[in-house]
PDB file of C-alpha atoms in Angstrom:
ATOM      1  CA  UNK A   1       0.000   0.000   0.000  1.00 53.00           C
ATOM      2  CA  UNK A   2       1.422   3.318  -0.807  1.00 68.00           C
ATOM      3  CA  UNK A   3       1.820   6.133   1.555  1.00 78.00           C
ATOM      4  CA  UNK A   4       0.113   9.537   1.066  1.00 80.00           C
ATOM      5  CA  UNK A   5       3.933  11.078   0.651  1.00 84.00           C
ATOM      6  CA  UNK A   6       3.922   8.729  -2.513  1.00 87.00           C
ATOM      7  CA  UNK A   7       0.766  10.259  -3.918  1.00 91.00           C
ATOM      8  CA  UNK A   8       1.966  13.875  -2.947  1.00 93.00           C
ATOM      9  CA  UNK A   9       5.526  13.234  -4.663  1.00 92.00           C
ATOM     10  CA  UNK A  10       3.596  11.828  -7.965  1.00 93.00           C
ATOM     11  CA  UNK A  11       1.014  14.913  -7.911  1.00 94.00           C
ATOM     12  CA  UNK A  12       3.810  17.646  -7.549  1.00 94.00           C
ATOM     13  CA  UNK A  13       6.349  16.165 -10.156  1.00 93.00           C
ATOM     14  CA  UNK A  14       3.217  15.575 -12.823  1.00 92.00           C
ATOM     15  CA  UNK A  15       1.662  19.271 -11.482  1.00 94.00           C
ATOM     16  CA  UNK A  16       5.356  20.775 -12.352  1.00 94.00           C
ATOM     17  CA  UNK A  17       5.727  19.067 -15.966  1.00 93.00           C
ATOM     18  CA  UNK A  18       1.974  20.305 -17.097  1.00 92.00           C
ATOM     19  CA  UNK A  19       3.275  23.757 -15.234  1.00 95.00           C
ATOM     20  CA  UNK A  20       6.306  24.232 -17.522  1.00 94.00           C
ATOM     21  CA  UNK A  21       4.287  22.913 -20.571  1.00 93.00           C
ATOM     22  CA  UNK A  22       1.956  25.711 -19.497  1.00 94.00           C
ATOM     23  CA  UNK A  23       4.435  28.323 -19.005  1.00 95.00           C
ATOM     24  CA  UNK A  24       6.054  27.442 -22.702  1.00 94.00           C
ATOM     25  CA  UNK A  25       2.529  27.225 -24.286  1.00 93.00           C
ATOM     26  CA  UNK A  26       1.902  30.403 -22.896  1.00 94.00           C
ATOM     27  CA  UNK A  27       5.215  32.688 -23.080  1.00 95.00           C
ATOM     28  CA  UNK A  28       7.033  30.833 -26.515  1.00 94.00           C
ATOM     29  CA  UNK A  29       6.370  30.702 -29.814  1.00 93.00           C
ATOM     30  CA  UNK A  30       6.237  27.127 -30.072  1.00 93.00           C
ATOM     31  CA  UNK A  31       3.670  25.066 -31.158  1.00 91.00           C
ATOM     32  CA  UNK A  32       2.267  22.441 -29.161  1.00 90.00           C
ATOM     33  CA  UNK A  33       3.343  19.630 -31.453  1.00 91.00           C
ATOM     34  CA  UNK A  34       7.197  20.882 -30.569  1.00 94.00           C
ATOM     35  CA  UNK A  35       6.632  21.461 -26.916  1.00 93.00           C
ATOM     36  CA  UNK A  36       5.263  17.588 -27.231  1.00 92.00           C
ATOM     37  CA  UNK A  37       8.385  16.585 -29.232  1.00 94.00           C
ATOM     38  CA  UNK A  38      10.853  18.879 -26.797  1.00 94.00           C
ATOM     39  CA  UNK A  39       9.170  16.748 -23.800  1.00 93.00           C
ATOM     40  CA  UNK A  40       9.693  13.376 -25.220  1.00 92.00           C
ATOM     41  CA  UNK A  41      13.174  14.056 -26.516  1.00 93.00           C
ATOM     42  CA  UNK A  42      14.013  15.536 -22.952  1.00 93.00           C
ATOM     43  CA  UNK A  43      12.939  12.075 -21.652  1.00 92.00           C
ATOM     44  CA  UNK A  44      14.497   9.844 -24.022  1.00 92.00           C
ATOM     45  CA  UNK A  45      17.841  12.263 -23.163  1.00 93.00           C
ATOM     46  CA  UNK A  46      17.151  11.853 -18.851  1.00 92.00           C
ATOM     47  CA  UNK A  47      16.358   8.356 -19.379  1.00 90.00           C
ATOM     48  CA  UNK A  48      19.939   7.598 -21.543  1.00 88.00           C
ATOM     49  CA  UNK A  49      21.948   9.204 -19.023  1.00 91.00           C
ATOM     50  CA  UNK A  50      20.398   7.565 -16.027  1.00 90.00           C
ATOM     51  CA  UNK A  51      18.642  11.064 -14.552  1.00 92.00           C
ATOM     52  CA  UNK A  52      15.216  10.098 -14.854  1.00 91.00           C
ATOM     53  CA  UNK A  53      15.298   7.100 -12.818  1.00 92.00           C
ATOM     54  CA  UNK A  54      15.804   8.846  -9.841  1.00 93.00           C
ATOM     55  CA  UNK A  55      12.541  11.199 -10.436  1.00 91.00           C
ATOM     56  CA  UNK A  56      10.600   7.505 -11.466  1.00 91.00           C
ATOM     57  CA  UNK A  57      11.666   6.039  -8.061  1.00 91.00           C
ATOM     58  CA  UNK A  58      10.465   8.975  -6.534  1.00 91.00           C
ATOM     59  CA  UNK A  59       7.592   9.927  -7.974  1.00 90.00           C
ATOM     60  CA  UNK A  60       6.052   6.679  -9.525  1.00 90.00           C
ATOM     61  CA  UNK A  61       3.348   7.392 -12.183  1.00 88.00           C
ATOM     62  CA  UNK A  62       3.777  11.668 -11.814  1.00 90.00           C
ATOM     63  CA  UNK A  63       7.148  10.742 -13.513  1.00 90.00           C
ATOM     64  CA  UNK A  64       5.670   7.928 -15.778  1.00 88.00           C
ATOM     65  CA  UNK A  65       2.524   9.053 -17.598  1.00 84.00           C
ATOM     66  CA  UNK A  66       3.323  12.751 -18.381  1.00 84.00           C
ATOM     67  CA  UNK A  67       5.471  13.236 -22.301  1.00 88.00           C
ATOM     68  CA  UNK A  68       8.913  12.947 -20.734  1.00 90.00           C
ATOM     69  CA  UNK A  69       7.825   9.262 -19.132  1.00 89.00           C
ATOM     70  CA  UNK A  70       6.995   7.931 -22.980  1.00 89.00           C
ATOM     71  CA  UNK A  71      10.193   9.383 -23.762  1.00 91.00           C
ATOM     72  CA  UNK A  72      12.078   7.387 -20.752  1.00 90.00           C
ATOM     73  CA  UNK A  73      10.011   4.188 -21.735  1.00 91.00           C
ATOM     74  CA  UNK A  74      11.284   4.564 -25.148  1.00 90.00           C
ATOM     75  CA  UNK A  75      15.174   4.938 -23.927  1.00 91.00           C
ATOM     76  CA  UNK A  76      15.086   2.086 -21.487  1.00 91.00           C
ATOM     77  CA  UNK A  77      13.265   0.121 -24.217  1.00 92.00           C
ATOM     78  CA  UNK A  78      16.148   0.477 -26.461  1.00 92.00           C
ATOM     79  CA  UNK A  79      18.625  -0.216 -23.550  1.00 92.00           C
ATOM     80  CA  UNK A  80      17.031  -3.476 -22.957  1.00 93.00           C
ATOM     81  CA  UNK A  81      16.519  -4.167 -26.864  1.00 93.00           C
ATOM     82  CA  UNK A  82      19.975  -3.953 -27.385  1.00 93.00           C
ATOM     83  CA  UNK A  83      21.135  -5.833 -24.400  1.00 94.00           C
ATOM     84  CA  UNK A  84      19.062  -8.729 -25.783  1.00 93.00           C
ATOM     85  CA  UNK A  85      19.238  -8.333 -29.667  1.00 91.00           C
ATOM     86  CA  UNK A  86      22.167  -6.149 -30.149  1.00 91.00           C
ATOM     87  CA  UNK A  87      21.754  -3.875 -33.430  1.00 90.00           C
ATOM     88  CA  UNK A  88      18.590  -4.803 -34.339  1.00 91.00           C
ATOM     89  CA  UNK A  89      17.394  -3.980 -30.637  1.00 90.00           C
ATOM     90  CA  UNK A  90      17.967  -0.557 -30.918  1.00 91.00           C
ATOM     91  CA  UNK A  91      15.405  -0.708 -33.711  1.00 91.00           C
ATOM     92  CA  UNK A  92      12.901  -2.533 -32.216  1.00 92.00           C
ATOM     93  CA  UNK A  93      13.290  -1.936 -28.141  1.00 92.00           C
ATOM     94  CA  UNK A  94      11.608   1.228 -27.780  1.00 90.00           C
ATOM     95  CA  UNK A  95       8.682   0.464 -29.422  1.00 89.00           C
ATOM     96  CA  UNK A  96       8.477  -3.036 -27.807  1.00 91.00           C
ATOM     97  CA  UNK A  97       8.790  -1.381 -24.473  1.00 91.00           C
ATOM     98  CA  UNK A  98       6.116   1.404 -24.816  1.00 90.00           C
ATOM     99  CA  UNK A  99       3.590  -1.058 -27.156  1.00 92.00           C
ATOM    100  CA  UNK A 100       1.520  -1.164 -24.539  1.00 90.00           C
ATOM    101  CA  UNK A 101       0.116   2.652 -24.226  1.00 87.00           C
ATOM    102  CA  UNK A 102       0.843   3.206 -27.801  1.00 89.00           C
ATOM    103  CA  UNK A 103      -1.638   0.683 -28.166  1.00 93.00           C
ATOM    104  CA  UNK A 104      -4.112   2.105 -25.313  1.00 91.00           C
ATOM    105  CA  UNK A 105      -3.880   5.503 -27.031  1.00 89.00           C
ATOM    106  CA  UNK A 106      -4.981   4.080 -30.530  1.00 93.00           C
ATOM    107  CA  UNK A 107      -7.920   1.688 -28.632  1.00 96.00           C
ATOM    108  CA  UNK A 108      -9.509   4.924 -26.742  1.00 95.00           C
ATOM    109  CA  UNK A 109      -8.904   7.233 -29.403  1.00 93.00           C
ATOM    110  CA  UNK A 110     -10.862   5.033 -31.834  1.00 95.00           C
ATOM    111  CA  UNK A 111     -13.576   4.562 -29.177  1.00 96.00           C
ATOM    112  CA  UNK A 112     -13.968   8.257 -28.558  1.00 94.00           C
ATOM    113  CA  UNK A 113     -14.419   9.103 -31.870  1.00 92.00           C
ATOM    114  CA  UNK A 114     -17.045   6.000 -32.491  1.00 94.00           C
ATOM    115  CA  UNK A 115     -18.845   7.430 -29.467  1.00 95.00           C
ATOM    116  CA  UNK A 116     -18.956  11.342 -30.174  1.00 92.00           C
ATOM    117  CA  UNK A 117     -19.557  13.713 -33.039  1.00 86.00           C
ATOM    118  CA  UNK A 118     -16.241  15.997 -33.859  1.00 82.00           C
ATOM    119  CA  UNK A 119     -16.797  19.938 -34.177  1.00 81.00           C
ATOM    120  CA  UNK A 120     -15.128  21.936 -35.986  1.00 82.00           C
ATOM    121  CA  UNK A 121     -13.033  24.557 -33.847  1.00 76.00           C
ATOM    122  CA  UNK A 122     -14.252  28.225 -33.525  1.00 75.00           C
TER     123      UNK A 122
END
């Protein structure tokens, strides 16, 4: 059973990466497609170098589930692709490793849009 510190830890550290999304969304010129790419390159970066793991360990799924944790499961994925595969693991080990919510995504995006009616943006 987890403590309430654990849930505390996982709601600050997720709070903090939608805050500085925010704060570039709101003071940059970038799109939110880049901010979106910047996060999941930062991850895959934090995750190579063995920074990230620490802010996982600490913060469970506030680290895990925002941009920068796909970007983390994609860098350990490759890790452990090449570790078992060589070469050819480095192709195939990221997207082994985040199959799973790439896979979610596609399921409940497909549902949503079976079960509403898109508007066009005003």
């Amino acid at each position: 059973m987890s403590s309430p510190g654990t849930y505390l830890a996982a709601f600050l550290c997720g709070g903090l990466l939608c805050l500085i999304g925010q704060i570039l969304i709101d003071k940059t010129k970038l799109t939110p497609a880049r901010i979106l790419v910047v996060y999941v390159v930062a991850g895959v970066i934090l995750g190579a170098t063995g920074l990230y793991r620490p802010l996982v360990d600490a913060c469970g799924a506030g680290a895990t589930v925002p941009l920068t944790g796909f970007g983390y499961t994609l860098a350990k994925g490759v890790a452990t692709g090449v570790a078992e595969s060589g070469f050819l693991g480095a192709l195939t080990g990221g997207i082994s490793a985040a199959a799973g919510g790439i896979t979610a995504a596609v399921f409940f995006g497909s549902l949503v849009a079976m079960l509403f009616k898109s508007k066009p943006k005003r």
